mmCIF file of C-alpha atoms in Angstrom:
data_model
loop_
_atom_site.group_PDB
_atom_site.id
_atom_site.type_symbol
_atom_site.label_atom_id
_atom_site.label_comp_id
_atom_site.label_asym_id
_atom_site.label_seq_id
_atom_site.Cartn_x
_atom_site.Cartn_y
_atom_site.Cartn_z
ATOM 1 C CA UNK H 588 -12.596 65.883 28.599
ATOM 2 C CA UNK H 589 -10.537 63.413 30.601
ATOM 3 C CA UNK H 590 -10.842 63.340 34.601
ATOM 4 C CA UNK H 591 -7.604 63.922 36.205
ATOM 5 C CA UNK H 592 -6.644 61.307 39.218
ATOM 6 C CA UNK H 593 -6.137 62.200 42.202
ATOM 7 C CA UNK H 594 -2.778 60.804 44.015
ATOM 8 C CA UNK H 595 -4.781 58.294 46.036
ATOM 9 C CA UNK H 596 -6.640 57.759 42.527
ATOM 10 C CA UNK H 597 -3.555 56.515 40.417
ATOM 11 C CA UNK H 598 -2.349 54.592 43.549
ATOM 12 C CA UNK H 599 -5.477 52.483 43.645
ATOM 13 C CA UNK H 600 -5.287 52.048 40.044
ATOM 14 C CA UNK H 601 -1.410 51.125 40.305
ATOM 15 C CA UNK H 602 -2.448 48.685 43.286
ATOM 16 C CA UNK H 603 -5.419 47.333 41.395
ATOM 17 C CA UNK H 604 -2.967 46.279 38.316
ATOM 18 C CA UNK H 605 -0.468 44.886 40.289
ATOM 19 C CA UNK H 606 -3.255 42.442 42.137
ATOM 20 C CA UNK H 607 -4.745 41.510 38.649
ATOM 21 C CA UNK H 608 -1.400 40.692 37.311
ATOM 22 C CA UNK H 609 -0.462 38.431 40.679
ATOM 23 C CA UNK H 610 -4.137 36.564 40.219
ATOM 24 C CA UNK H 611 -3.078 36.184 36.494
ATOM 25 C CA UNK H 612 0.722 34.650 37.657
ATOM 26 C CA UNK H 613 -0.702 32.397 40.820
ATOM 27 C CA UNK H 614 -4.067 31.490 38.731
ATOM 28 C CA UNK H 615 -1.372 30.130 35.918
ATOM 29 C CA UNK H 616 1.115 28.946 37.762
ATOM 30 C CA UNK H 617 -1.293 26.510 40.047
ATOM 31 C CA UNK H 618 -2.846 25.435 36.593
ATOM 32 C CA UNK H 619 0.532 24.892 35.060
ATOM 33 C CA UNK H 620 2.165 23.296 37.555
ATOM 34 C CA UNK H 621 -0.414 20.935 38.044
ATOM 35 C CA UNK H 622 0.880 19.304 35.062
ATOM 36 C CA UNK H 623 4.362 20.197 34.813
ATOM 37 C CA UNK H 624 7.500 20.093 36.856
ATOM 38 C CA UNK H 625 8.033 23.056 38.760
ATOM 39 C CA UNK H 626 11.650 24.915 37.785
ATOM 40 C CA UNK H 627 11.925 27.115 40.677
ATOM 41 C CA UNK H 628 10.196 28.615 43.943
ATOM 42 C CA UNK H 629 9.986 31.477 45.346
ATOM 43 C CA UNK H 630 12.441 30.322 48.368
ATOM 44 C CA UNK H 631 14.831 29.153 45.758
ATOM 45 C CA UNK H 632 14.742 32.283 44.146
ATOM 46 C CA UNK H 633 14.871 34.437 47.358
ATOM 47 C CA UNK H 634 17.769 32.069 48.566
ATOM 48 C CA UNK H 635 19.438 33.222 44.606
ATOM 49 C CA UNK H 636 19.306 37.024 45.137
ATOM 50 C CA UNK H 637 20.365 36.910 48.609
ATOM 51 C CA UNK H 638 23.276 35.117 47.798
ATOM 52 C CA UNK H 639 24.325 37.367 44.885
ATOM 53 C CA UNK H 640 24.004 40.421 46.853
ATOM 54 C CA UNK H 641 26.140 39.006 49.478
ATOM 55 C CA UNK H 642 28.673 38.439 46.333
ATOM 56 C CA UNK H 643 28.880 34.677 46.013
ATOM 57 C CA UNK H 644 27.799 33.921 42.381
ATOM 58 C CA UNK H 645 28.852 30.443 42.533
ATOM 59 C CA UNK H 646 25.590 29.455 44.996
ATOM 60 C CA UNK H 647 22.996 27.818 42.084
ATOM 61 C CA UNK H 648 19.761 27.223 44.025
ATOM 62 C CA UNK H 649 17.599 24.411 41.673
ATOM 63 C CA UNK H 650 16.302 21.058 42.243
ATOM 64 C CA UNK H 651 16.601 18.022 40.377
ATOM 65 C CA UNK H 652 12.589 17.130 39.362
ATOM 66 C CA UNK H 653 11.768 14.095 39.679
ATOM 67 C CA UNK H 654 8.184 12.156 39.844
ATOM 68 C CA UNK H 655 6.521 10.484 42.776
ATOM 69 C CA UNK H 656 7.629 7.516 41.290
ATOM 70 C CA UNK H 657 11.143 8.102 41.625
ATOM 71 C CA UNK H 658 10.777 9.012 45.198
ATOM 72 C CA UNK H 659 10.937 6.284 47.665
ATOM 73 C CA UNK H 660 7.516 5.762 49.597
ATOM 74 C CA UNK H 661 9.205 5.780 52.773
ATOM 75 C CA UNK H 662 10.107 9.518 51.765
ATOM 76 C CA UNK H 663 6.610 10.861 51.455
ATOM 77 C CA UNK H 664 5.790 9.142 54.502
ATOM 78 C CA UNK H 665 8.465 10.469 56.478
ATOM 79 C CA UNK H 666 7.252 14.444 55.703
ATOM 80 C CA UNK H 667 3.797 13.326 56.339
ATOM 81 C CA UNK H 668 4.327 11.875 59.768
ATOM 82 C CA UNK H 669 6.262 14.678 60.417
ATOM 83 C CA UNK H 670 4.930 17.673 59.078
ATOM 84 C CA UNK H 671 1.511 16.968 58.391
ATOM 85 C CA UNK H 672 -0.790 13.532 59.931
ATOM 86 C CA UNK H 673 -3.909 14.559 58.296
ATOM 87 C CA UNK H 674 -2.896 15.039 55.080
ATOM 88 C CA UNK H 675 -4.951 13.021 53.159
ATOM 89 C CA UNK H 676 -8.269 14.061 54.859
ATOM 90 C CA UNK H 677 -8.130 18.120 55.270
ATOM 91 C CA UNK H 678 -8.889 20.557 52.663
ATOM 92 C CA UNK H 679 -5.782 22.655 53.045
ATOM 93 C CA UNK H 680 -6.018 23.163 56.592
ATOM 94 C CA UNK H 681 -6.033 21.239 60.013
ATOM 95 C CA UNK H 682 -8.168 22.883 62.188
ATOM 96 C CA UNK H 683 -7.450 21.019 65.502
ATOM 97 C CA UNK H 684 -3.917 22.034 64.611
ATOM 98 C CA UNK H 685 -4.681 25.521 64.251
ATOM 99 C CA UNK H 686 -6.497 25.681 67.774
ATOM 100 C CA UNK H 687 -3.891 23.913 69.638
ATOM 101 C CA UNK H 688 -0.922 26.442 67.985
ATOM 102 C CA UNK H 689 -3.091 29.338 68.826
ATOM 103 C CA UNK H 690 -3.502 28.336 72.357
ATOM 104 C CA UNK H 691 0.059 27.644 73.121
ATOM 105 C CA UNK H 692 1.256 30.839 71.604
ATOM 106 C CA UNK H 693 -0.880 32.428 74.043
ATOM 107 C CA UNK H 694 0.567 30.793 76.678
ATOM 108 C CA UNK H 695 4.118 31.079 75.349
ATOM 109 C CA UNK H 696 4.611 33.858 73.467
ATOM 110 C CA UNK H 697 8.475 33.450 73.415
ATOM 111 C CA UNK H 698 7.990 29.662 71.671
ATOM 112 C CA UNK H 699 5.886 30.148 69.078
ATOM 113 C CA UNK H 700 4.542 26.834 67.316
ATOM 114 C CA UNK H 701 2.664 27.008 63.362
ATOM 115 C CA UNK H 702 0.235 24.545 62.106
ATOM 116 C CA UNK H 703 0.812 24.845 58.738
ATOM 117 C CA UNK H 704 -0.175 21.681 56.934
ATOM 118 C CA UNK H 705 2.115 20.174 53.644
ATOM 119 C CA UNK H 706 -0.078 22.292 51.513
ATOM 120 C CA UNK H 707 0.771 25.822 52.837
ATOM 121 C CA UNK H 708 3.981 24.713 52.983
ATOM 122 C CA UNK H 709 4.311 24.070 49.242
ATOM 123 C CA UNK H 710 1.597 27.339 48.617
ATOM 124 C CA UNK H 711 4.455 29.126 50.414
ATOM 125 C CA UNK H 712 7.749 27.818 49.028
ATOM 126 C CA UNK H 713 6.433 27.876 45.844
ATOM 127 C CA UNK H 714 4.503 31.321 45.667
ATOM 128 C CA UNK H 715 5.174 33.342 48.679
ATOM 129 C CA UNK H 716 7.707 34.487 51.026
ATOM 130 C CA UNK H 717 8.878 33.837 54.619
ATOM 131 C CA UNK H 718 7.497 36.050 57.521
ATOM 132 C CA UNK H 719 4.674 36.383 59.659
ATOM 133 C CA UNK H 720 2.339 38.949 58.484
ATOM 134 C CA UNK H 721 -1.052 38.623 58.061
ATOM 135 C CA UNK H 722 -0.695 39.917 54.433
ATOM 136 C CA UNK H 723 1.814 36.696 53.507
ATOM 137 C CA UNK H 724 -0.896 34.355 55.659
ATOM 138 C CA UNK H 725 -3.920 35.603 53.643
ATOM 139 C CA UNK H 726 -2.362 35.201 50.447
ATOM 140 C CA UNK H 727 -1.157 32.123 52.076
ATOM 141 C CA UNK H 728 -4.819 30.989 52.208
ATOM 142 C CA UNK H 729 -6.517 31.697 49.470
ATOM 143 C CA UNK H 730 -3.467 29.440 47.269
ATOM 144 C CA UNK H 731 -3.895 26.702 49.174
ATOM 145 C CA UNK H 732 -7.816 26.556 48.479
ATOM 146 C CA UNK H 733 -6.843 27.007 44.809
ATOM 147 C CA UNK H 734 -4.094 24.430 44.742
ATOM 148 C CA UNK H 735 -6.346 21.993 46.961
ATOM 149 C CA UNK H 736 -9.345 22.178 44.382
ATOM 150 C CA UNK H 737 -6.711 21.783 41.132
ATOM 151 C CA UNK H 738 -3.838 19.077 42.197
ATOM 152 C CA UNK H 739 -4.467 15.777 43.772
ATOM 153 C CA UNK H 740 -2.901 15.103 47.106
ATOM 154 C CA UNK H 741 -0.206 12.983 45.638
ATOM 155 C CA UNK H 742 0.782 16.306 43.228
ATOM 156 C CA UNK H 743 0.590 18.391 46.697
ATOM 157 C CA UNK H 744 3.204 16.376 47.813
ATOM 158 C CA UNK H 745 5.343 15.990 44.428
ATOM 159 C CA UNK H 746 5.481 19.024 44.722
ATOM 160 C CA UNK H 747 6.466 19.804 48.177
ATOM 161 C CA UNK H 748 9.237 16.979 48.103
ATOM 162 C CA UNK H 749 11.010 18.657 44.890
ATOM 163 C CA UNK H 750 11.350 22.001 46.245
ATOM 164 C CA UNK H 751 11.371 21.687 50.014
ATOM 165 C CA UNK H 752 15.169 22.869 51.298
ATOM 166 C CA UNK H 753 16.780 20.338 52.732
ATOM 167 C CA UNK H 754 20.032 22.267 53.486
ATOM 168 C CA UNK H 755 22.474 25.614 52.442
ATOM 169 C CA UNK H 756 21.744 25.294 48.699
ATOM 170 C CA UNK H 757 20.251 21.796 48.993
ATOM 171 C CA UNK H 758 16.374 21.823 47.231
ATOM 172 C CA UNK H 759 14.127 18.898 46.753
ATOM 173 C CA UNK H 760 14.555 15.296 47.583
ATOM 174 C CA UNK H 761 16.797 13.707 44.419
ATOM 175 C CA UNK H 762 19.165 16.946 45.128
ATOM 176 C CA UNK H 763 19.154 16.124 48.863
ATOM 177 C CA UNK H 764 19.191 11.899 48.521
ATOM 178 C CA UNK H 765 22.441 12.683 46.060
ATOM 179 C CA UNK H 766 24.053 14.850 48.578
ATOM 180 C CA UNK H 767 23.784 12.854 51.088
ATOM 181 C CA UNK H 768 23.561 9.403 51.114
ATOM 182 C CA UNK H 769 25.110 9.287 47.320
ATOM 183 C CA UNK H 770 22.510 7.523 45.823
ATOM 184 C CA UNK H 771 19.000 8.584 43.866
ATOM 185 C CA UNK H 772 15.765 9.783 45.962
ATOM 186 C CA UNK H 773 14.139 6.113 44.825
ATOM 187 C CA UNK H 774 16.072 3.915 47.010
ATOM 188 C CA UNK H 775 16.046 6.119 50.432
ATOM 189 C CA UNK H 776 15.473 3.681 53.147
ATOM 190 C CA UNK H 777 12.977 4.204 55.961
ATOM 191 C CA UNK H 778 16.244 6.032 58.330
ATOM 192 C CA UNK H 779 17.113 7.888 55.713
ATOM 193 C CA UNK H 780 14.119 9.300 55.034
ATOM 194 C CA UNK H 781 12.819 10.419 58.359
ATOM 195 C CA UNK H 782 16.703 11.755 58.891
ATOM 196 C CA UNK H 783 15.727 13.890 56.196
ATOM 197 C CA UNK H 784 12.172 14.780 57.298
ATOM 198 C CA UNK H 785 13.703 16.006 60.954
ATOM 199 C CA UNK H 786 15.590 19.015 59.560
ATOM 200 C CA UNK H 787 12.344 20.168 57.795
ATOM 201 C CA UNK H 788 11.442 22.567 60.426
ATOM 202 C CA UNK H 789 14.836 24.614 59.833
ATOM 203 C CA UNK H 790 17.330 23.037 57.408
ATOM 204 C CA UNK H 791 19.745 25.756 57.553
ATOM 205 C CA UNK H 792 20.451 25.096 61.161
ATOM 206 C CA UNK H 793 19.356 21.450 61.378
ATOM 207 C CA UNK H 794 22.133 19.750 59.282
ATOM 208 C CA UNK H 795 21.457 16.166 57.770
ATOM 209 C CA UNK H 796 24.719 15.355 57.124
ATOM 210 C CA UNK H 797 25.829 16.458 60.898
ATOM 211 C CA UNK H 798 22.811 14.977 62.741
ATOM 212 C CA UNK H 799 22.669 16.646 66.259
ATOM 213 C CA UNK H 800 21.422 14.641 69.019
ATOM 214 C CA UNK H 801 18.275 16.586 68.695
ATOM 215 C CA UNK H 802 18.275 15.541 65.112
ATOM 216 C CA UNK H 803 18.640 12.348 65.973
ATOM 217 C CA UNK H 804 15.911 12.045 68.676
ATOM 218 C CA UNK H 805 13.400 13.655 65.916
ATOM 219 C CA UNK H 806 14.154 11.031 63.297
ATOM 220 C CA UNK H 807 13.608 8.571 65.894
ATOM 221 C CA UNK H 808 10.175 10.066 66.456
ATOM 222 C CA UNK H 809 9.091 10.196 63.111
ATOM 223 C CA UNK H 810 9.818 6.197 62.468
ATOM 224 C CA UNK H 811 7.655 5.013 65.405
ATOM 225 C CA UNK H 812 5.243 8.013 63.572
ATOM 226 C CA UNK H 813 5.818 6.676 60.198
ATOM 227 C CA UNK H 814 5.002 2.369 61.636
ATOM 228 C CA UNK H 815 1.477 4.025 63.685
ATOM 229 C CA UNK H 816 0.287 5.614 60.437
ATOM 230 C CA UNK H 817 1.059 1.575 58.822
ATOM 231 C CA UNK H 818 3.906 2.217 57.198
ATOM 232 C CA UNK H 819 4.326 2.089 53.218
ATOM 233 C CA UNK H 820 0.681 0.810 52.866
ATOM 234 C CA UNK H 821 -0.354 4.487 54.613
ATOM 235 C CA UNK H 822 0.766 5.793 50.652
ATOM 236 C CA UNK H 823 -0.770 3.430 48.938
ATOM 237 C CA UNK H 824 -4.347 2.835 50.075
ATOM 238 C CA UNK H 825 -4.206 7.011 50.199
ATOM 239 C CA UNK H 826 -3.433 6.645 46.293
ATOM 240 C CA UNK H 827 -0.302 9.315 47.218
ATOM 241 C CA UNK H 828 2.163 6.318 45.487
#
């Protein structure tokens, strides 16, 4: 004769099946996408419902894929001096930069700063959602150890450049190069690309093709950022071109 489950049985068993069929969808999609171009992310998708329930069904969030070598060097660079120094020596994570952001959110709890390197930035746009709960930053974790041991560092950031938001409705580089500066993602000059870079942080209020003069004094930044690191030879002897 059967056992009958308790209420708190059947929700651990409901809560165990919908963990083993995330594993199954984040175990497959790191090992797919490791090969394969990546159709949408979660932020895209996100970005999709909000927009219908607000009643515009004209807003299409994609991105035009396109490989690393179709992206100009001076693009990868650009995200990397901004967003992310270390990138080709951590393991996911930037340690130094996680102690520094810790301390000066003590010390300013009204201006709080992340450390997230480029590869829980693409663990999150691709898999997760946006907030700040411990929940999102565990899961967080644990896919960026996954996606560290199965892509290279130059997938990491083919990745990241196709599906990073760039503006309203504006994913991944080629969509972003094409929008504007009216030309493909390949021939973005060193400007361009660090112009692109600086609205990274928040492109929905940062607006590349309005520059504000704090816009402006972050692309700035990143080019004397982007000739320390050694410029277009920083991708290639890091094997990222």
């Amino acid at each position: 004769m059967s056992r009958k489950l308790s209420p708190g049985g059947w929700l651990k068993r409901i809560l165990l099946r919908i963990v083993l069929v995330l594993a199954v969808f984040w175990g497959g999609g790191i090992a797919l996408f490791s090969i394969l171009p990546v159709p949408f992310s979660a932020v895209m998708a996100e970005r999709q419902i909000s927009a219908w329930l607000s009643g515009d069904f004209g807003y299409v969030a994609h991105s035009d894929w396109v490989g690393m070598d179709e992206i100009s060097p001076w693009m990868g660079l650009a995200v990397i001096a901004a967003e992310d120094q270390k990138f080709p020596e951590h393991w996911g994570f930037d340690v130094a930069a996680i102690e520094k952001a810790l301390d000066h959110n003590e010390r300013h709890e009204n201006r709080v700063r992340g450390a997230s390197t480029l590869s829980q930035q693409t663990v999150k746009n691709l898999f997760l959602w946006d907030g700040r709960s411990w929940v999102r930053k565990g899961l967080e974790a644990g896919l960026t150890l996954g996606v560290e041991t199965v892509w290279s560092k130059k997938r990491i950031l083919t990745v990241y450049l196709n599906i990073a938001e760039f503006g309203d409705g504006v994913f991944g580089v080629e969509s972003a190069s094409q929008r504007y500066f009216g030309k493909p993602a390949s021939r973005l000059t060193m400007s361009e690309a660090a112009l692109l870079a600086a609205v990274l942080p928040n492109p929905l209020r940062f607006k590349a093709s309005a520059p504000s003069g704090y816009v402006r004094s972050r692309q700035a930044w990143i080019m004397r950022q982007m000739r320390q690191l050694g410029g277009e030879g920083f991708m290639e002897r890091n094997n990222l071109m």
